[in-house]
Amino acid sequence: MRTIIEPFRIKMTEPLPLSSREQREEWLREAHYNIFSLPSSRVTIDLLTDSGTGTMSTQQWAALMLGDESYAGSQSWFRFRDTVQRITGFKHIFPVHQGRAGERIFSQTRLKPGQVVLGNGHFDTTRANIEFAGAEAIDLVIPEGRDLAADHPFKGNLDVERLRKTIGELGPERIPFVILTLTNNTFGGQPVSLANIRETREALKPHGIPLILDAARYAENAYLIYQREAGQAGRSLLDIAQEIFSYADAALMSAKKDGLANIGGFFACHNDQWAEEFKNLLILTEGFPTYGGLAGRDLEVIAVGLLEALEMEYQVYRHATVEYIEKKFLQLGLPLVQPAGGHAIYLDAGRFLPHIPPLQYPGITLVNEVYLEGGIRTVELGSVMFGQNPGAGQEKPAPFELVRFTFPRRVYTQSHFDYIVEVMKPIRDRRASMQGYRIVRQPPFLRHFSAHFAPVQNKP
Ligand SMILES: *Cc1c(COP(=O)(O)O)cnc(C)c1O
């Protein structure tokens, strides 16, 4: 098999800030050991997130110039609408400035206090918007999805048996809708199979419960279906995507992921009443329904990006980079969540640093060491981000201590990935001497963004 190469060449460059270990030590201290406080000018390779961090193609830059900034009914809107409709088949399409704007309006128009939303794994802003509307969000991912080492091609799947049982226990009238997140970001960017989407649909049908898709990574999910699901290999990604959306009543999307755009999103549905109520709140808080808080040029960029994300060469290359890092990290003996999902590699910091207790935050230790060693910014998904009742006396650790290496789309090249692998070698070798952290200062919620840390001094 031939080497899989980046299916693009570079037309414009952006300098990477290089730095010395001494500089990074000083900068990390200044940032109170919290990488969220580092200016990007002090980060060499930024793997914090894949959200809005991708590179636009020449076609997207060209489309940007076609942006029609008319307030109502701009040409850009029609191009955006037609593309979203071609992929999703929904009757009503509404642009929003990013995914959570759609979540907020959808939650506020469709949810009542006391209701329960079930899903395979609610993204954190989705959950927050559901809870803000007074409802509850429950994750029903299959058991393999919660087992870091379990080998399953679709670890993002919803547990349909538990779904049936939960509907029976709660009563269908308390469940206004079910959300499938593609891919399942909360549980490691793991894909959901077509069969699982169909079975979910079938389980909901007798109760008349609508199925909503959180489609932020719909194209990566379509590719993993193509790659891993029996009988799907002969299809185009557009064809698979169209089938995915055909089972849903509505979809929410952050275009900062598989829209290959730096900002934007949409809400789409079939139901006229839902659309009417969504539109009214959209006008109140986001903008007129033909731009929804975006510039005309943003709509153009998303319209091109949504289809580029479905190009086979692009997805083959993207997953080759994820699999490359997975393979190299495994060769180094690093404990990973497996198999790798669509947009990131998750390192199990709890297993990597077993001498650091959860409430000394092994994930923060690893994130900071990776930064000090190579100027690479990753992110902790462990007890700092997900620990319970921080600040309220008894602190409870999260079930996992993970560190995510997230891959921006079309940004880094093979030598950047080799550099990342190289940086991990000395980190592996001196892990036994690494120390934990304690929290010096923290806000009452979403503490991971702004907490101050200090290294724990184990030996006097
Ligand atoms: C990013 C994301 C969102 C929220 O979108 P924003 O554009 O960041 O507001 C919702 N769901 C999933 C699965 C996401 O990854």
PDB file of C-alpha atoms and ligand atoms in Angstrom, residues 51 98-100 103 123 125-126 181 185 214 216-217 254 256-257, ligand 1:
ATOM      1  CA  SER A  51     -13.256  23.341  17.061  1.00  0.00           C
ATOM      2  CA  GLN A  98     -22.201  28.424  16.557  1.00  0.00           C
ATOM      3  CA  GLY A  99     -23.574  25.102  17.737  1.00  0.00           C
ATOM      4  CA  ARG A 100     -24.619  26.132  21.220  1.00  0.00           C
ATOM      5  CA  GLU A 103     -28.893  24.241  21.374  1.00  0.00           C
ATOM      6  CA  PHE A 123     -21.879  17.272  24.739  1.00  0.00           C
ATOM      7  CA  THR A 125     -22.880  22.695  26.158  1.00  0.00           C
ATOM      8  CA  THR A 126     -25.854  20.560  25.085  1.00  0.00           C
ATOM      9  CA  THR A 181     -24.321  12.815  19.036  1.00  0.00           C
ATOM     10  CA  ASN A 185     -17.487  13.439  21.615  1.00  0.00           C
ATOM     11  CA  ASP A 214     -26.053  16.519  17.130  1.00  0.00           C
ATOM     12  CA  ALA A 216     -20.968  18.284  14.640  1.00  0.00           C
ATOM     13  CA  ARG A 217     -18.799  15.457  13.240  1.00  0.00           C
ATOM     14  CA  SER A 254     -21.547  23.156  15.015  1.00  0.00           C
ATOM     15  CA  LYS A 256     -16.661  24.602  13.567  1.00  0.00           C
ATOM     16  CA  LYS A 257     -16.049  20.869  13.232  1.00  0.00           C
TER      17      LYS A 257
HETATM   18  C1  LIG B   1     -18.557  21.685  19.628  1.00  0.00           C
HETATM   19  C2  LIG B   1     -19.737  20.883  19.859  1.00  0.00           C
HETATM   20  C3  LIG B   1     -20.967  21.480  20.186  1.00  0.00           C
HETATM   21  C4  LIG B   1     -21.134  22.971  20.447  1.00  0.00           C
HETATM   22  O1  LIG B   1     -20.794  23.730  19.342  1.00  0.00           O
HETATM   23  P1  LIG B   1     -20.095  25.175  19.476  1.00  0.00           P
HETATM   24  O2  LIG B   1     -19.949  25.569  18.043  1.00  0.00           O
HETATM   25  O3  LIG B   1     -18.794  25.004  20.179  1.00  0.00           O
HETATM   26  O4  LIG B   1     -21.028  26.072  20.210  1.00  0.00           O
HETATM   27  C5  LIG B   1     -22.061  20.653  20.334  1.00  0.00           C
HETATM   28  N1  LIG B   1     -21.954  19.327  20.202  1.00  0.00           N
HETATM   29  C6  LIG B   1     -20.799  18.715  19.901  1.00  0.00           C
HETATM   30  C7  LIG B   1     -20.745  17.243  19.761  1.00  0.00           C
HETATM   31  C8  LIG B   1     -19.649  19.479  19.726  1.00  0.00           C
HETATM   32  O5  LIG B   1     -18.494  18.863  19.476  1.00  0.00           O
END
